[in-house]
Structures are given as structure tokens and as C-alpha cells.
Amino acid sequence: MSDCLAPMALSTLPDLVALPAPVAVVCHDAGATNLILGWLRATDTILPPLSVVAEGPARTLWQSQSPSTPLTTIDAALEGAGCLLSGTGWASELEHRARCHARTLGLPVLAVVDHWVNYRQRFVRDGVECLPDMIWVGDGYALDIARADFPGLPVEAHRNVYLAEQVDAVRWSARPHGQPDGHRVLYALEPIRQPWSGSDARPGEFQALDYFLSQLPALGLGRDAEIRLRPHPSDPPGKYDAWMATQRGYNLRLAPNEPIADAVAWSDWVVGCESFVLIIGVAAGRRVLSTLPPWGHMCRLPQTEILHIRSLEGRHR
């Protein structure tokens, strides 16, 4: 396994028991939800009462991992709550609305920031910024970014239980594991939601896919490389069907349903734009590549183990 876990291998867990009860938990995206559920699993004591609001990918996670927890609405969760613990999805309104409402009620607000990008934008909707009282993150990289983006706001970094569990699951997966010189590629898809090239109006995720296929020789890979595309939890069904139908001569298939750990265990390469799956690949010792093309923005993931396809252009082996 990669030593990239060193800056992430924090020993502390957030003190969930000390939070003013009952705790209203509001989540939309998978990233913060996985952090919160991991912390709940790892807390070896009686937890305070929780009132959970979950929509989008978070709803699926809560229903599968904590099926006995009833889900409710923002108004019901905050009525009589002692504090709010929210995710920070930057493309949804749910958590922002909950934070703003909690502010009007005078409740303490804690926000969990996953990943390493768009920190400030997560707290602004329609020009209205609503900051929490404290931010929790999952590693030292994120701690530095959050402190720089929110000077004066308390920020705590806690052990990323979810990442550690995924790395262990990769290690113990029954799937045949990747080989040092193998040609099995896991492509972690994610919505970019904007075009980069003036001549190409498609969202950036499709431009990155095309560019990645054009650069396979620079990675020592041929058209026979087995490439599995893993859709993002927020991708609608069928999003990539038309694109795949135009890719003749490549060994491509969608692999949306298998556990992430099994997909990473199978792979030799883990690639994508800025997906968290790349971080699992780094921690699991896979070769990891950002597919952001030269005309897109620079990859903002801070892990130095990640290769960048724009630096390999023209390097055919």
C-alpha cells in the first residue's frame, strides 16, 4: 500500500458524543456522507440521538448502511435540535438551506468538507454566504486548504475512517488483483458540468474521456486495454451510452454496481479527473492518473503520487 496514507492517517475521531443533542444531520453528496457514516461506525460509545435528512446519493448510502435510521425533513430535523451537522455538496441546495435555517434558530452549525476543491463555493448560493461555526475535514491536506480559505474559522482534521476501510477492502477483495505491468484500467467518472474548449460544447467529462483514449500509447496501453467506466453517484442512467456507442475498437464497458474496493482491486490503473476514487487508488498502491486535458483546469488534488496526463502528451513508449 502507498505511503500516501501518512498525511491522512490521523488518529483522532470527532467527539460526536459531546455535540449538543439531538443532532440534526443533513447530507446530499456521497463524500461527506461517507465521512460521517465512517465516524459513526468507529465511535465506541453511545451516540447522541440523530435526526437525519438525506437526499440524492446520501439517501442511498443512509438507507443501505443505516436502514433503521428514519429519514425526515429539514424543518422536522431542526425543530428541537441541539446542533446541525451538515455535508457541503457544492452542486446541491439542501445543506445550504439547512445551514441558513439553523442560523435563524440560533443553532451551532458544523460542516463536513470532503475532497480538496471548491471550498468557498460550498457555502454560497445565489450570492448568499452562510458559514458554519466549525469545519471538519478528513486529512492534513484538507486541513491546510480549509485554514487558508477560512482564516479565523475553527477547522479540525479527523481520521478518514471510510478511506481506511476502502483500502482494507481492496487488500482483502476476492477479485483478482492488478499486476505491475497490467492493462486493466478503472476510469472513475464525475460530472464537470461545463465545457472547456470553445470548439467543443460538450461537458468537460466527455472531453477528458476522448483525450484519455487519444493518449493511451503514452501510458504504454493499446486499444486492447480493458477499460471499465464507473459512473459517478450523481450521474443519471444512460448518460454515457451514446458516447460509448461511438468508440469503435476500444475494450470499454460500464461497471456501475460493483463495490469500489473490488473495482480498485481489479485494476492496474485508476484514472479520472478529480474523483475521490483516485485517492483510494493512491492509498491502495495503484498507478493513478488525472485525465484533465491541457485545455482544462489543472488537477487540484494535492496528492503527489498522482500522474497528470497533460505531462505525458506525446510520450509514446
Short mmCIF file of C-alpha atoms in Angstrom, two decimals:
data_model
loop_
_atom_site.label_atom_id
_atom_site.label_comp_id
_atom_site.label_asym_id
_atom_site.label_seq_id
_atom_site.Cartn_x
_atom_site.Cartn_y
_atom_site.Cartn_z
CA MET A 1 0.00 0.00 0.00
CA SER A 2 1.11 3.54 -0.71
CA ASP A 3 2.64 5.71 1.99
CA CYS A 4 0.21 8.44 0.91
CA LEU A 5 -1.85 7.43 3.92
CA ALA A 6 0.76 9.08 6.17
CA PRO A 7 -0.65 12.64 5.90
CA MET A 8 -4.16 11.22 6.09
CA ALA A 9 -3.64 8.73 8.92
CA LEU A 10 -4.97 10.93 11.70
CA SER A 11 -5.62 9.18 14.98
CA THR A 12 -8.49 11.27 16.29
CA LEU A 13 -12.19 10.92 15.70
CA PRO A 14 -14.60 13.84 16.07
CA ASP A 15 -16.20 13.99 19.51
CA LEU A 16 -19.70 13.17 18.36
CA VAL A 17 -20.79 12.39 21.92
CA ALA A 18 -20.05 15.96 23.03
CA LEU A 19 -22.30 17.53 20.38
CA PRO A 20 -25.42 19.25 21.72
CA ALA A 21 -28.21 16.69 21.33
CA PRO A 22 -30.26 15.84 19.46
CA VAL A 23 -28.01 16.19 16.39
CA ALA A 24 -29.63 17.11 13.07
CA VAL A 25 -27.61 15.55 10.22
CA VAL A 26 -28.22 16.87 6.69
CA CYS A 27 -26.41 15.37 3.68
CA HIS A 28 -26.76 15.26 -0.09
CA ASP A 29 -23.48 14.18 -1.70
CA ALA A 30 -21.67 10.89 -1.13
CA GLY A 31 -18.34 12.34 0.06
CA ALA A 32 -19.37 13.94 3.34
CA THR A 33 -21.91 11.19 3.94
CA ASN A 34 -19.19 8.54 3.78
CA LEU A 35 -17.06 10.53 6.23
CA ILE A 36 -19.94 10.93 8.71
CA LEU A 37 -21.08 7.30 8.47
CA GLY A 38 -17.47 6.18 8.97
CA TRP A 39 -17.15 8.29 12.11
CA LEU A 40 -20.42 6.92 13.44
CA ARG A 41 -19.23 3.34 12.88
CA ALA A 42 -15.91 3.99 14.61
CA THR A 43 -17.30 5.70 17.71
CA ASP A 44 -17.24 3.10 20.51
CA THR A 45 -19.77 4.67 22.81
CA ILE A 46 -23.42 5.58 22.97
CA LEU A 47 -24.10 8.23 20.33
CA PRO A 48 -26.43 11.18 20.83
CA PRO A 49 -29.88 10.97 19.18
CA LEU A 50 -29.71 11.71 15.45
CA SER A 51 -32.34 13.19 13.17
CA VAL A 52 -31.25 12.59 9.57
CA VAL A 53 -32.15 14.39 6.33
CA ALA A 54 -30.65 12.74 3.27
CA GLU A 55 -31.31 13.31 -0.42
CA GLY A 56 -29.52 12.37 -3.63
CA PRO A 57 -26.59 9.93 -3.28
CA ALA A 58 -26.64 10.42 0.51
CA ARG A 59 -30.13 8.94 0.74
CA THR A 60 -28.97 5.69 -0.89
CA LEU A 61 -25.99 5.47 1.48
CA TRP A 62 -28.04 6.05 4.63
CA GLN A 63 -30.71 3.57 3.56
CA SER A 64 -28.12 0.87 2.77
CA GLN A 65 -25.76 1.40 5.73
CA SER A 66 -28.18 2.53 8.43
CA PRO A 67 -31.59 1.20 7.37
CA SER A 68 -33.04 1.53 10.87
CA THR A 69 -32.49 5.31 10.85
CA PRO A 70 -35.67 7.08 9.70
CA LEU A 71 -35.21 9.99 7.31
CA THR A 72 -37.03 13.26 7.80
CA THR A 73 -37.25 16.85 6.54
CA ILE A 74 -35.11 19.89 7.36
CA ASP A 75 -37.89 21.56 9.36
CA ALA A 76 -38.59 18.43 11.38
CA ALA A 77 -34.89 17.71 11.97
CA LEU A 78 -34.09 21.22 13.21
CA GLU A 79 -37.16 21.56 15.42
CA GLY A 80 -35.82 20.98 18.91
CA ALA A 81 -32.33 20.08 17.66
CA GLY A 82 -29.21 20.90 19.68
CA CYS A 83 -26.98 21.45 16.65
CA LEU A 84 -26.65 20.85 12.91
CA LEU A 85 -24.02 18.60 11.31
CA SER A 86 -24.14 19.05 7.53
CA GLY A 87 -22.35 17.93 4.42
CA THR A 88 -21.17 20.52 1.90
CA GLY A 89 -22.13 19.37 -1.58
CA TRP A 90 -21.39 22.26 -3.92
CA ALA A 91 -23.93 21.39 -6.63
CA SER A 92 -27.00 21.00 -4.39
CA GLU A 93 -29.11 23.34 -2.25
CA LEU A 94 -30.14 21.00 0.58
CA GLU A 95 -27.29 21.52 3.03
CA HIS A 96 -27.07 25.27 2.37
CA ARG A 97 -30.79 25.65 3.14
CA ALA A 98 -30.33 23.66 6.34
CA ARG A 99 -27.40 25.81 7.47
CA CYS A 100 -29.27 29.05 6.78
CA HIS A 101 -32.34 27.78 8.64
CA ALA A 102 -30.23 26.60 11.58
CA ARG A 103 -28.72 30.09 11.77
CA THR A 104 -32.18 31.66 12.13
CA LEU A 105 -32.83 29.26 15.03
CA GLY A 106 -29.53 30.10 16.74
CA LEU A 107 -28.21 26.53 16.48
CA PRO A 108 -24.49 25.67 16.40
CA VAL A 109 -23.54 24.56 12.88
CA LEU A 110 -20.76 22.12 11.96
CA ALA A 111 -19.92 21.37 8.33
CA VAL A 112 -18.04 18.40 6.94
CA VAL A 113 -15.92 19.24 3.90
CA ASP A 114 -14.84 16.24 1.85
CA HIS A 115 -12.41 16.33 -1.08
CA TRP A 116 -10.00 19.19 -1.79
CA VAL A 117 -11.73 21.61 -4.18
CA ASN A 118 -14.33 24.41 -4.26
CA TYR A 119 -14.31 25.01 -0.52
CA ARG A 120 -15.62 28.58 -0.52
CA GLN A 121 -18.25 27.90 -3.18
CA ARG A 122 -19.82 25.22 -1.00
CA PHE A 123 -21.15 27.86 1.37
CA VAL A 124 -22.56 30.32 -1.18
CA ARG A 125 -25.87 30.12 -3.08
CA ASP A 126 -27.36 32.98 -5.11
CA GLY A 127 -24.79 35.36 -3.65
CA VAL A 128 -25.65 34.46 -0.04
CA GLU A 129 -22.82 33.03 2.07
CA CYS A 130 -23.70 31.02 5.16
CA LEU A 131 -20.63 29.79 7.02
CA PRO A 132 -20.67 27.22 9.84
CA ASP A 133 -19.22 27.62 13.33
CA MET A 134 -16.69 24.85 12.69
CA ILE A 135 -15.44 22.73 9.78
CA TRP A 136 -14.40 19.08 9.97
CA VAL A 137 -12.16 17.54 7.30
CA GLY A 138 -10.59 14.11 6.75
CA ASP A 139 -6.84 14.70 6.31
CA GLY A 140 -3.96 17.11 6.68
CA TYR A 141 -4.14 18.33 3.08
CA ALA A 142 -7.74 19.43 3.55
CA LEU A 143 -6.87 20.99 6.90
CA ASP A 144 -4.32 23.29 5.25
CA ILE A 145 -6.72 24.24 2.44
CA ALA A 146 -9.62 24.96 4.80
CA ARG A 147 -7.48 27.05 7.14
CA ALA A 148 -6.25 29.12 4.18
CA ASP A 149 -9.75 29.55 2.73
CA PHE A 150 -11.44 30.32 6.07
CA PRO A 151 -8.99 32.24 8.27
CA GLY A 152 -10.29 32.57 11.79
CA LEU A 153 -12.83 29.77 11.44
CA PRO A 154 -12.10 26.69 13.60
CA VAL A 155 -11.12 23.67 11.49
CA GLU A 156 -10.45 20.16 12.76
CA ALA A 157 -8.99 17.20 10.84
CA HIS A 158 -10.10 13.72 11.83
CA ARG A 159 -9.30 10.19 10.74
CA ASN A 160 -10.87 9.28 7.42
CA VAL A 161 -12.43 6.01 8.51
CA TYR A 162 -14.10 5.49 5.14
CA LEU A 163 -10.80 5.68 3.24
CA ALA A 164 -9.08 3.28 5.64
CA GLU A 165 -11.98 0.85 5.30
CA GLN A 166 -11.79 1.01 1.49
CA VAL A 167 -8.04 0.33 1.50
CA ASP A 168 -8.57 -2.69 3.77
CA ALA A 169 -11.37 -3.89 1.49
CA VAL A 170 -9.06 -3.61 -1.55
CA ARG A 171 -6.46 -5.68 0.27
CA TRP A 172 -8.94 -8.42 1.13
CA SER A 173 -11.02 -8.33 -2.04
CA ALA A 174 -11.69 -11.69 -3.66
CA ARG A 175 -11.25 -10.10 -7.08
CA PRO A 176 -8.01 -10.93 -8.96
CA HIS A 177 -5.65 -8.10 -8.17
CA GLY A 178 -3.93 -5.78 -10.60
CA GLN A 179 -0.43 -6.51 -11.90
CA PRO A 180 2.55 -4.09 -12.10
CA ASP A 181 2.61 -4.21 -15.91
CA GLY A 182 -1.07 -4.93 -16.45
CA HIS A 183 -3.50 -3.23 -18.81
CA ARG A 184 -6.66 -3.04 -16.69
CA VAL A 185 -7.98 0.50 -16.27
CA LEU A 186 -10.65 1.73 -13.88
CA TYR A 187 -11.97 5.09 -15.08
CA ALA A 188 -13.82 6.95 -12.30
CA LEU A 189 -16.29 9.27 -14.00
CA GLU A 190 -17.53 12.53 -12.50
CA PRO A 191 -19.58 15.49 -13.71
CA ILE A 192 -17.51 18.53 -14.73
CA ARG A 193 -20.73 20.37 -15.67
CA GLN A 194 -19.04 22.85 -18.02
CA PRO A 195 -17.24 22.80 -21.37
CA TRP A 196 -13.60 23.85 -21.61
CA SER A 197 -12.94 24.15 -25.33
CA GLY A 198 -14.66 26.88 -27.32
CA SER A 199 -14.98 24.50 -30.26
CA ASP A 200 -16.45 21.67 -28.15
CA ALA A 201 -19.70 22.42 -26.34
CA ARG A 202 -19.82 19.07 -24.54
CA PRO A 203 -19.30 18.91 -20.75
CA GLY A 204 -15.68 18.51 -19.76
CA GLU A 205 -16.05 14.89 -18.62
CA PHE A 206 -16.59 13.82 -22.25
CA GLN A 207 -13.63 15.87 -23.47
CA ALA A 208 -11.44 14.24 -20.81
CA LEU A 209 -12.58 10.78 -21.92
CA ASP A 210 -11.71 11.49 -25.56
CA TYR A 211 -8.33 12.91 -24.61
CA PHE A 212 -7.56 9.91 -22.39
CA LEU A 213 -8.23 7.47 -25.23
CA SER A 214 -6.02 9.51 -27.56
CA GLN A 215 -3.15 9.27 -25.06
CA LEU A 216 -3.26 5.53 -24.34
CA PRO A 217 0.10 4.96 -26.12
CA ALA A 218 1.77 7.44 -23.74
CA LEU A 219 0.74 5.13 -20.91
CA GLY A 220 2.06 2.05 -22.65
CA LEU A 221 -1.50 0.91 -23.33
CA GLY A 222 -3.10 -0.22 -26.58
CA ARG A 223 -6.67 -0.31 -27.83
CA ASP A 224 -7.00 -3.77 -26.28
CA ALA A 225 -6.59 -2.38 -22.75
CA GLU A 226 -9.62 -3.35 -20.67
CA ILE A 227 -11.26 -0.11 -19.54
CA ARG A 228 -14.11 -0.13 -17.05
CA LEU A 229 -16.06 3.10 -16.67
CA ARG A 230 -17.51 3.71 -13.21
CA PRO A 231 -20.27 6.37 -13.26
CA HIS A 232 -20.44 8.98 -10.50
CA PRO A 233 -23.28 8.50 -7.96
CA SER A 234 -24.94 11.64 -9.33
CA ASP A 235 -24.77 10.56 -13.00
CA PRO A 236 -28.20 9.68 -14.47
CA PRO A 237 -28.63 6.23 -16.04
CA GLY A 238 -27.63 6.14 -19.70
CA LYS A 239 -25.50 9.29 -19.55
CA TYR A 240 -22.55 7.66 -21.33
CA ASP A 241 -24.40 5.26 -23.64
CA ALA A 242 -24.26 7.48 -26.74
CA TRP A 243 -20.57 8.26 -26.19
CA MET A 244 -19.69 4.58 -25.81
CA ALA A 245 -21.58 3.70 -28.99
CA THR A 246 -19.19 5.91 -30.99
CA GLN A 247 -15.99 4.38 -29.57
CA ARG A 248 -15.18 1.64 -32.05
CA GLY A 249 -12.19 -0.59 -31.50
CA TYR A 250 -11.79 0.00 -27.75
CA ASN A 251 -12.40 -2.53 -24.99
CA LEU A 252 -14.85 -0.43 -22.96
CA ARG A 253 -17.67 -1.34 -20.62
CA LEU A 254 -19.68 0.32 -17.88
CA ALA A 255 -19.23 -1.09 -14.38
CA PRO A 256 -21.62 0.91 -12.20
CA ASN A 257 -22.66 -1.51 -9.49
CA GLU A 258 -19.63 -3.35 -8.14
CA PRO A 259 -18.13 -2.16 -4.83
CA ILE A 260 -15.40 0.45 -5.21
CA ALA A 261 -12.89 -1.76 -3.40
CA ASP A 262 -13.46 -4.64 -5.84
CA ALA A 263 -13.10 -2.29 -8.81
CA VAL A 264 -9.81 -0.87 -7.47
CA ALA A 265 -8.52 -4.33 -6.56
CA TRP A 266 -9.10 -5.49 -10.14
CA SER A 267 -7.34 -2.51 -11.68
CA ASP A 268 -3.75 -1.75 -12.64
CA TRP A 269 -4.55 1.90 -13.33
CA VAL A 270 -7.09 4.15 -11.58
CA VAL A 271 -7.83 7.21 -13.71
CA GLY A 272 -10.27 10.11 -13.80
CA CYS A 273 -10.41 13.88 -13.47
CA GLU A 274 -10.52 14.64 -9.74
CA SER A 275 -12.64 11.83 -8.30
CA PHE A 276 -12.16 10.55 -4.74
CA VAL A 277 -11.72 7.11 -6.29
CA LEU A 278 -8.29 8.34 -7.41
CA ILE A 279 -7.38 8.83 -3.75
CA ILE A 280 -8.43 5.28 -2.95
CA GLY A 281 -6.24 4.15 -5.85
CA VAL A 282 -3.25 6.08 -4.49
CA ALA A 283 -3.74 4.70 -0.99
CA ALA A 284 -4.10 1.17 -2.40
CA GLY A 285 -0.83 1.42 -4.34
CA ARG A 286 -2.26 1.59 -7.86
CA ARG A 287 -0.91 3.75 -10.67
CA VAL A 288 -3.14 6.80 -10.65
CA LEU A 289 -3.66 9.34 -13.41
CA SER A 290 -5.65 12.57 -13.72
CA THR A 291 -7.17 12.77 -17.21
CA LEU A 292 -7.78 16.54 -17.20
CA PRO A 293 -6.67 17.69 -20.67
CA PRO A 294 -4.26 20.59 -21.33
CA TRP A 295 -7.13 22.96 -22.15
CA GLY A 296 -8.96 22.14 -18.89
CA HIS A 297 -8.14 23.39 -15.42
CA MET A 298 -5.21 21.97 -13.51
CA CYS A 299 -5.93 18.99 -11.28
CA ARG A 300 -6.49 20.31 -7.76
CA LEU A 301 -5.91 17.06 -5.90
CA PRO A 302 -2.82 17.65 -3.71
CA GLN A 303 -1.55 14.05 -3.57
CA THR A 304 1.88 14.00 -5.21
CA GLU A 305 1.55 10.36 -6.26
CA ILE A 306 -0.99 11.28 -8.94
CA LEU A 307 0.33 11.44 -12.52
CA HIS A 308 -1.11 14.02 -14.91
CA ILE A 309 -1.97 13.10 -18.47
CA ARG A 310 -1.11 16.57 -19.80
CA SER A 311 2.51 15.97 -18.77
CA LEU A 312 2.63 12.70 -20.76
CA GLU A 313 1.34 14.06 -24.08
CA GLY A 314 3.46 12.89 -26.98
CA ARG A 315 5.45 10.48 -24.83
CA HIS A 316 4.77 7.19 -26.61
CA ARG A 317 6.52 4.11 -25.33
#
